[in-house]
Short mmCIF file of C-alpha atoms and ligand atoms in Angstrom, two decimals:
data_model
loop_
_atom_site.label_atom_id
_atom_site.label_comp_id
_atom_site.label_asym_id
_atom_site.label_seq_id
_atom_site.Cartn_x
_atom_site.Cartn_y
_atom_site.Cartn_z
CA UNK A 1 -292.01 101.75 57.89
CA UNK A 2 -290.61 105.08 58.92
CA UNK A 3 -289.22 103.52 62.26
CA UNK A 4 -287.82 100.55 60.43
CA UNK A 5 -286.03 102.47 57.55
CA UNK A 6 -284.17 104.29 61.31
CA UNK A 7 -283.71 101.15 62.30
CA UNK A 8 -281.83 100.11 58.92
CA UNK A 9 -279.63 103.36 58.47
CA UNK A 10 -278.79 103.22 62.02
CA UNK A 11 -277.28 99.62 61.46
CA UNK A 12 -275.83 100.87 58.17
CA UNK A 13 -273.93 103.45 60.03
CA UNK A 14 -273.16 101.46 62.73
CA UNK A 15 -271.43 99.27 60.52
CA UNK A 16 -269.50 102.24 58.35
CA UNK A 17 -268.59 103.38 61.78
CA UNK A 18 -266.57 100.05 62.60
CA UNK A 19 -265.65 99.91 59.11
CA UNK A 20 -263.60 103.14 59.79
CA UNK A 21 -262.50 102.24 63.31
CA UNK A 22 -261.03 99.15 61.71
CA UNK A 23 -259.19 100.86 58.69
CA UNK A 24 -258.23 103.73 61.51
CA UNK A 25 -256.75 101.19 63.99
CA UNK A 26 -255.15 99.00 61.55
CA UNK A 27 -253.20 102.52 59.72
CA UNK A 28 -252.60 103.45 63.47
CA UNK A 29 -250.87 100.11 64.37
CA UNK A 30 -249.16 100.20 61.18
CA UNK A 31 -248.21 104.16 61.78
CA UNK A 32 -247.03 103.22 65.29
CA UNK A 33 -244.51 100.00 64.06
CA UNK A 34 -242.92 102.61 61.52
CA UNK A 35 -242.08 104.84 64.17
CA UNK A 36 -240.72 102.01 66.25
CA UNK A 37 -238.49 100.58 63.47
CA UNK A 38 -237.71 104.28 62.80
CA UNK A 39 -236.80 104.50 66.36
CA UNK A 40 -234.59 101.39 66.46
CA UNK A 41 -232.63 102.20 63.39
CA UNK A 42 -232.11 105.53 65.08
CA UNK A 43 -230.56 104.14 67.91
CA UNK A 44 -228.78 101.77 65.77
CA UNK A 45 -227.27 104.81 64.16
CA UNK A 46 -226.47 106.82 66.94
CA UNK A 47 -225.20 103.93 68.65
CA UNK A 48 -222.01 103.93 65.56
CA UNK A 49 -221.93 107.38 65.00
CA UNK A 50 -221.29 107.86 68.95
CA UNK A 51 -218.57 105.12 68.61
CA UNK A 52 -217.51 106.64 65.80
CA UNK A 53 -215.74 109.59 67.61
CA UNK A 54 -212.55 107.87 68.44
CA UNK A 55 -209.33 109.37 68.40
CA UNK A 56 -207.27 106.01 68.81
CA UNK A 57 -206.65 103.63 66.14
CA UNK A 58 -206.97 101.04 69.16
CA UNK A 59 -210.32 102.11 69.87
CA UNK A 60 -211.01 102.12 66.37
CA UNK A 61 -209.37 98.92 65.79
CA UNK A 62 -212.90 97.33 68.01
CA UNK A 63 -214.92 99.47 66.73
CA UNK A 64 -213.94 98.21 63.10
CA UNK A 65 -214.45 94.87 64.56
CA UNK A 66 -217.81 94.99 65.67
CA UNK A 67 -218.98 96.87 62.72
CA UNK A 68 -217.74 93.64 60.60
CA UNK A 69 -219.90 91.35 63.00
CA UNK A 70 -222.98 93.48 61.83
CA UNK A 71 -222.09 93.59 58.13
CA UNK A 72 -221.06 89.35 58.55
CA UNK A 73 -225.14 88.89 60.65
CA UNK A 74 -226.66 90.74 57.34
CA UNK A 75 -224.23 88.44 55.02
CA UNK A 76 -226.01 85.36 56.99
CA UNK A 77 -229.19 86.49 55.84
CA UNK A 78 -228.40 86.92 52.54
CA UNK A 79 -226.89 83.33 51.69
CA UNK A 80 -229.76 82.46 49.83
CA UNK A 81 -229.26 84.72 46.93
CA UNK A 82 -230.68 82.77 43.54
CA UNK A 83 -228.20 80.67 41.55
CA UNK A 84 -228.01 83.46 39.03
CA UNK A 85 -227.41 86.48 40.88
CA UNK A 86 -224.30 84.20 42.41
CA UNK A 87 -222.63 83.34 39.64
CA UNK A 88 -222.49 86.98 38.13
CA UNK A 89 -220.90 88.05 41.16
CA UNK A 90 -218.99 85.06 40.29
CA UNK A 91 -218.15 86.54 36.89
CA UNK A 92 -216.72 90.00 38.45
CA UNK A 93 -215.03 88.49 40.88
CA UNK A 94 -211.58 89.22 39.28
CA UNK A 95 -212.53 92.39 37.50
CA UNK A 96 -211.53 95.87 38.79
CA UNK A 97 -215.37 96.60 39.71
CA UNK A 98 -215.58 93.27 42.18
CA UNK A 99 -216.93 94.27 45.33
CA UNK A 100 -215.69 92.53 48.42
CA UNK A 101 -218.16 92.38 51.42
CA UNK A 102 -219.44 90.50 54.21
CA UNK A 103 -222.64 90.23 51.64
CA UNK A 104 -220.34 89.23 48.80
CA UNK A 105 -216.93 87.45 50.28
CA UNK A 106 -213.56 86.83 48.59
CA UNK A 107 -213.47 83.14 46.91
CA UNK A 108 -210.99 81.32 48.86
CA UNK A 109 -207.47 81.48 47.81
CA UNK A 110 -207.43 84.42 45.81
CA UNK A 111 -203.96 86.42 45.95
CA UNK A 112 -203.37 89.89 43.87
CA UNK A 113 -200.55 89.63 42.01
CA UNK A 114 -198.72 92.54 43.84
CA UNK A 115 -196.53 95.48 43.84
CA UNK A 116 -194.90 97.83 46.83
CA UNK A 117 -196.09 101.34 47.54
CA UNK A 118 -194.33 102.40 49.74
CA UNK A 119 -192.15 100.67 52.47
CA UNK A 120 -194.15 97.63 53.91
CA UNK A 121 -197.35 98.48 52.15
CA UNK A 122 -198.65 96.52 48.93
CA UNK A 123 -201.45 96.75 46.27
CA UNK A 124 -202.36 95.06 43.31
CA UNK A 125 -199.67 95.79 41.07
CA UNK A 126 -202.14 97.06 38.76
CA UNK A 127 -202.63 99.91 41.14
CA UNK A 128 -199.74 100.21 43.66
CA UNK A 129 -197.19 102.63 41.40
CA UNK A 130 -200.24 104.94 40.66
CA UNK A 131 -201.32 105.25 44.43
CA UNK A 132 -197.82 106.41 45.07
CA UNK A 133 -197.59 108.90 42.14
CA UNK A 134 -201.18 110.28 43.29
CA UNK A 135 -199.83 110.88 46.99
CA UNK A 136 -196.51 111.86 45.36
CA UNK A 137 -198.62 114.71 43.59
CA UNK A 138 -200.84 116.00 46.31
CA UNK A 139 -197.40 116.43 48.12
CA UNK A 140 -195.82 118.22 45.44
CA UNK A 141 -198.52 120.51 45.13
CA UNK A 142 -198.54 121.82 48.63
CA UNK A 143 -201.65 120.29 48.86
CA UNK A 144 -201.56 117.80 52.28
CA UNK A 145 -198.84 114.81 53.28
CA UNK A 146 -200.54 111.96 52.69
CA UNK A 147 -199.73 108.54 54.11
CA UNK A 148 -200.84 105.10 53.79
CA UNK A 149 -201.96 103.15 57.01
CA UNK A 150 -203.34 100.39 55.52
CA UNK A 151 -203.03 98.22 51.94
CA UNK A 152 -203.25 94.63 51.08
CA UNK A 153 -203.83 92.55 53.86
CA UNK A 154 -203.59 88.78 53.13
CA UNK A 155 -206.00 86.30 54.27
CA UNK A 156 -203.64 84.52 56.76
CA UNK A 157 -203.44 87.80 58.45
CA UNK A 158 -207.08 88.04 58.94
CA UNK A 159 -206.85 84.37 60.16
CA UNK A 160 -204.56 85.01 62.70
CA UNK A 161 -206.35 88.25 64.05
CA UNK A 162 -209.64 85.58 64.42
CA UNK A 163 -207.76 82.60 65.97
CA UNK A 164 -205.77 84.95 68.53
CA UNK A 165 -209.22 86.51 69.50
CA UNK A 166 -210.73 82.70 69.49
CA UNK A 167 -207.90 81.97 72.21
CA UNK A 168 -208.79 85.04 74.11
CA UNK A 169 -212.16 84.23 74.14
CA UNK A 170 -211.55 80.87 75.83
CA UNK A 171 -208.94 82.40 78.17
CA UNK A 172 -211.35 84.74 79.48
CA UNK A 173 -215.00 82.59 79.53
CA UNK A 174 -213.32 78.65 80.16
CA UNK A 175 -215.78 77.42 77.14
CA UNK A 176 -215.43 74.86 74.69
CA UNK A 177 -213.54 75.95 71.46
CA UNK A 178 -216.95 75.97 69.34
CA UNK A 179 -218.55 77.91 71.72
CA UNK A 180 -215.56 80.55 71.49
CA UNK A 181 -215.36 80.47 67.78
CA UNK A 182 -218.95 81.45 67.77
CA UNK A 183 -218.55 84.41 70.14
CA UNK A 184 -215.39 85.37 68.19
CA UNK A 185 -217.28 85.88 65.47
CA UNK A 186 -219.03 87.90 66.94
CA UNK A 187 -216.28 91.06 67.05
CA UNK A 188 -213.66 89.45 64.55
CA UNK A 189 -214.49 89.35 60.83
CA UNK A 190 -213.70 85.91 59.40
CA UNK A 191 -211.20 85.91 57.00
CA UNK A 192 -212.40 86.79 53.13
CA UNK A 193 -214.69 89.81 53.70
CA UNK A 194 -212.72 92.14 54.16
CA UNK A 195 -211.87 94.83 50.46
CA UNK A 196 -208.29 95.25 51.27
CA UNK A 197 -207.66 91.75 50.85
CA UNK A 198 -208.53 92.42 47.32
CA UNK A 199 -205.40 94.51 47.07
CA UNK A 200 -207.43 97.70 45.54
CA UNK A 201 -208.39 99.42 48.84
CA UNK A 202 -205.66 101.77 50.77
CA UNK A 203 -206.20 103.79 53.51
CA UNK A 204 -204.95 107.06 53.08
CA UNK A 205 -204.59 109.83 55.80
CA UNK A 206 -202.93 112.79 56.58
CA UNK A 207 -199.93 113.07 58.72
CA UNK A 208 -201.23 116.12 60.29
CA UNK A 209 -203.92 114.22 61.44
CA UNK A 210 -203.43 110.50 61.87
CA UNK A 211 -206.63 109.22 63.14
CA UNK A 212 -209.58 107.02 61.58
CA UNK A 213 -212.25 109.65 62.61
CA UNK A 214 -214.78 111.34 59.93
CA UNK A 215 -212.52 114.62 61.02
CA UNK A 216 -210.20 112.84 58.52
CA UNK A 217 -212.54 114.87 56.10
CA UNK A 218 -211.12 117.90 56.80
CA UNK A 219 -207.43 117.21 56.24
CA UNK A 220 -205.84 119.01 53.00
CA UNK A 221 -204.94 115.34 51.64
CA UNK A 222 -208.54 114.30 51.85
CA UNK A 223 -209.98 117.87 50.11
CA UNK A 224 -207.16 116.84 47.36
CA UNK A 225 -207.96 113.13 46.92
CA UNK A 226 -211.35 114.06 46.86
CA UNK A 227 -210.76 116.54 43.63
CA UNK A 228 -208.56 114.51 42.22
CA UNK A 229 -208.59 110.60 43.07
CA UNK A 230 -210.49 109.72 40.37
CA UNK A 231 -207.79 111.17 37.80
CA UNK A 232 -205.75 108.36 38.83
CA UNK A 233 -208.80 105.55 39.01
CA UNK A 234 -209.42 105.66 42.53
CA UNK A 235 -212.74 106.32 44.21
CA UNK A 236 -213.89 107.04 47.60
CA UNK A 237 -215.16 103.61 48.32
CA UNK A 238 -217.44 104.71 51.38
CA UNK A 239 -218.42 107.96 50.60
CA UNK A 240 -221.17 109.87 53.34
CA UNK A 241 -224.77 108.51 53.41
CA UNK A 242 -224.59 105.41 51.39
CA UNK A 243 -223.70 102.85 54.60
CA UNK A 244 -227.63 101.68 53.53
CA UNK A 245 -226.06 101.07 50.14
CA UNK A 246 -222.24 99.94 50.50
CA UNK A 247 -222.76 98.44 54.78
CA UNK A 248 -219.78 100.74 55.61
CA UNK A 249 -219.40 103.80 57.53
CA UNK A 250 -218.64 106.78 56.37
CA UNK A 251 -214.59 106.25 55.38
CA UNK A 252 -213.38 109.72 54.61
CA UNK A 253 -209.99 107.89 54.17
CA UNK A 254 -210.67 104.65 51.87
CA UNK A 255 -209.94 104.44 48.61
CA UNK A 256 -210.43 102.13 46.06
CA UNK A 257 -208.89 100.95 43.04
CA UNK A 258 -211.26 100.73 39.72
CA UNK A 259 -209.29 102.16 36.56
CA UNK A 260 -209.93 105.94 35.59
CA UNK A 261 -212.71 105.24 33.09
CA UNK A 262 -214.46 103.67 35.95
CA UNK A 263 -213.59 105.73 38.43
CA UNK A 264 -214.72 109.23 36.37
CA UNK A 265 -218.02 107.34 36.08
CA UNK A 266 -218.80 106.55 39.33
CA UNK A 267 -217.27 110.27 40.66
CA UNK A 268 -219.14 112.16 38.31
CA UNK A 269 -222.42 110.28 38.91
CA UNK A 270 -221.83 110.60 42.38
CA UNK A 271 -223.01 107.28 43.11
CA UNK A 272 -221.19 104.07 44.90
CA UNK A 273 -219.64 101.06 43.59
CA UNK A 274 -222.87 99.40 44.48
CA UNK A 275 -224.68 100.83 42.38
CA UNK A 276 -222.48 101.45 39.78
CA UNK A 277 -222.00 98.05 39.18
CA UNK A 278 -225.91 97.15 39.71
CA UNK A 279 -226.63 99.59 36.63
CA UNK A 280 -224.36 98.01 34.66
CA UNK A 281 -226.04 94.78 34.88
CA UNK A 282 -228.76 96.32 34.51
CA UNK A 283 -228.00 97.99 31.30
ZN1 ZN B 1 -209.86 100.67 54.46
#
């Protein structure tokens, strides 16, 4: 009896043993492909960040490029947002809070009504006279010397920036006009996701220091718009550590157009359009 009771706890332990193995092994494999995504997003984001430090608007000019291939491979996987969801983006489409993205593109054929900020450079008129009298006023106060470097951009512009790379593309591989649209796509963003063609994103930098870099930070104009952009309904659209949450960089120089009662909210809660706009759905 004795030797058969041993015989019984030694099977009972043998099988608590692989019991544990198993649970051990299957948290190990499922430690190890955390650290491996871990490791890959890493990468990922070193891989911008490292392209990030350019100090030519050229170099920037791909770099901006690519990063809208990314943003337009994560819009492909989210085309199959429910019916719903759809049609309240649908419903903000023309309000100040409508967000613009490779996730969420511009309906077709949508043009701001506009107005001229300064020389060449147009908003939605709802917007363009205030984003003049808010650089006007960082200037007057000693403050920085703002400029704009980039406002409305229409969608035949972004169409012509796609075909002309479309041509290239053929130019330099001899392939068949589908194949080069395809690998266009690749570094061109197609026209329509892009938030300055909403007419309520500017760039703004500082003439001391003209360059699309997260240095911009430390210019006087962007310590100033960062105080006080939100007095005149603009937020910074891409604010530091939300590229998760908005699938932009860091943009230490972008601005966006919401309305001050907006705009105070979304400052003062220190959160990003996103997310703004999610809790008001949610409300
Ligand atoms: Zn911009």
């Amino acid at each position: 009896m004795k030797h058969s009771d041993s015989r019984t706890t030694d099977s009972f332990h043998k099988e608590v043993l692989l019991a544990l193995l198993l649970v051990i092994l299957t948290l190990a494999s499922g430690f190890a492909i955390q650290v491996l995504l871990q490791i890959q997003d890493n990468r990922r984001a070193e891989q911008r960040a490292g392209l990030l430090m350019l100090d030519t608007l050229e170099e920037f000019e791909t770099y901006a490029w690519n990063e809208r291939a990314y943003h337009r491979a994560a819009a492909e996987r989210l085309t199959s947002l429910p019916a719903k969801k759809q049609a309240r983006l649908d419903d903000l489409h023309l309000d100040l809070l409508t967000i613009v993205s490779a996730a969420s593109p511009m309906k077709d054929g949508y043009v701001p009504e506009l107005g001229t900020v300064v020389e060449e450079y147009q908003l939605d008129a709802r917007c363009a006279a205030i984003c003049w009298q808010m650089m006007q006023d960082c200037r007057a106060e000693n403050a920085g010397y703002p400029m704009i470097c980039s406002a409305y951009r229409t969608q035949e512009f972004q169409q012509e920036l796609f075909d002309n790379k479309v041509v290239r593309v053929m130019m330099e591989r001899y392939c068949t006009i589908e194949e080069a649209t395809a690998l266009a796509a690749e570094e061109v963003a197609y026209p329509g996701t892009s938030e300055h063609q909403l007419g309520l994103a500017a760039d703004i930098i500082d003439e001391t220091f003209p360059y699309l870099t997260e240095w911009q930070e430390t210019t006087g104009t962007q310590k100033w718009l960062k105080e006080h952009a939100a007095d005149y309904g603009f937020i910074l659209r891409y604010p530091p550590g939300s590229s998760d949450i908005t699938g932009i960089i860091y943009e230490p120089w972008h601005y966006r157009y919401v309305g001050e009662k907006f705009a105070h909210e979304i400052t003062n809660r220190g959160i990003t359009l996103e997310e703004y706009v999610a809790w008001r759905r949610g409300r």
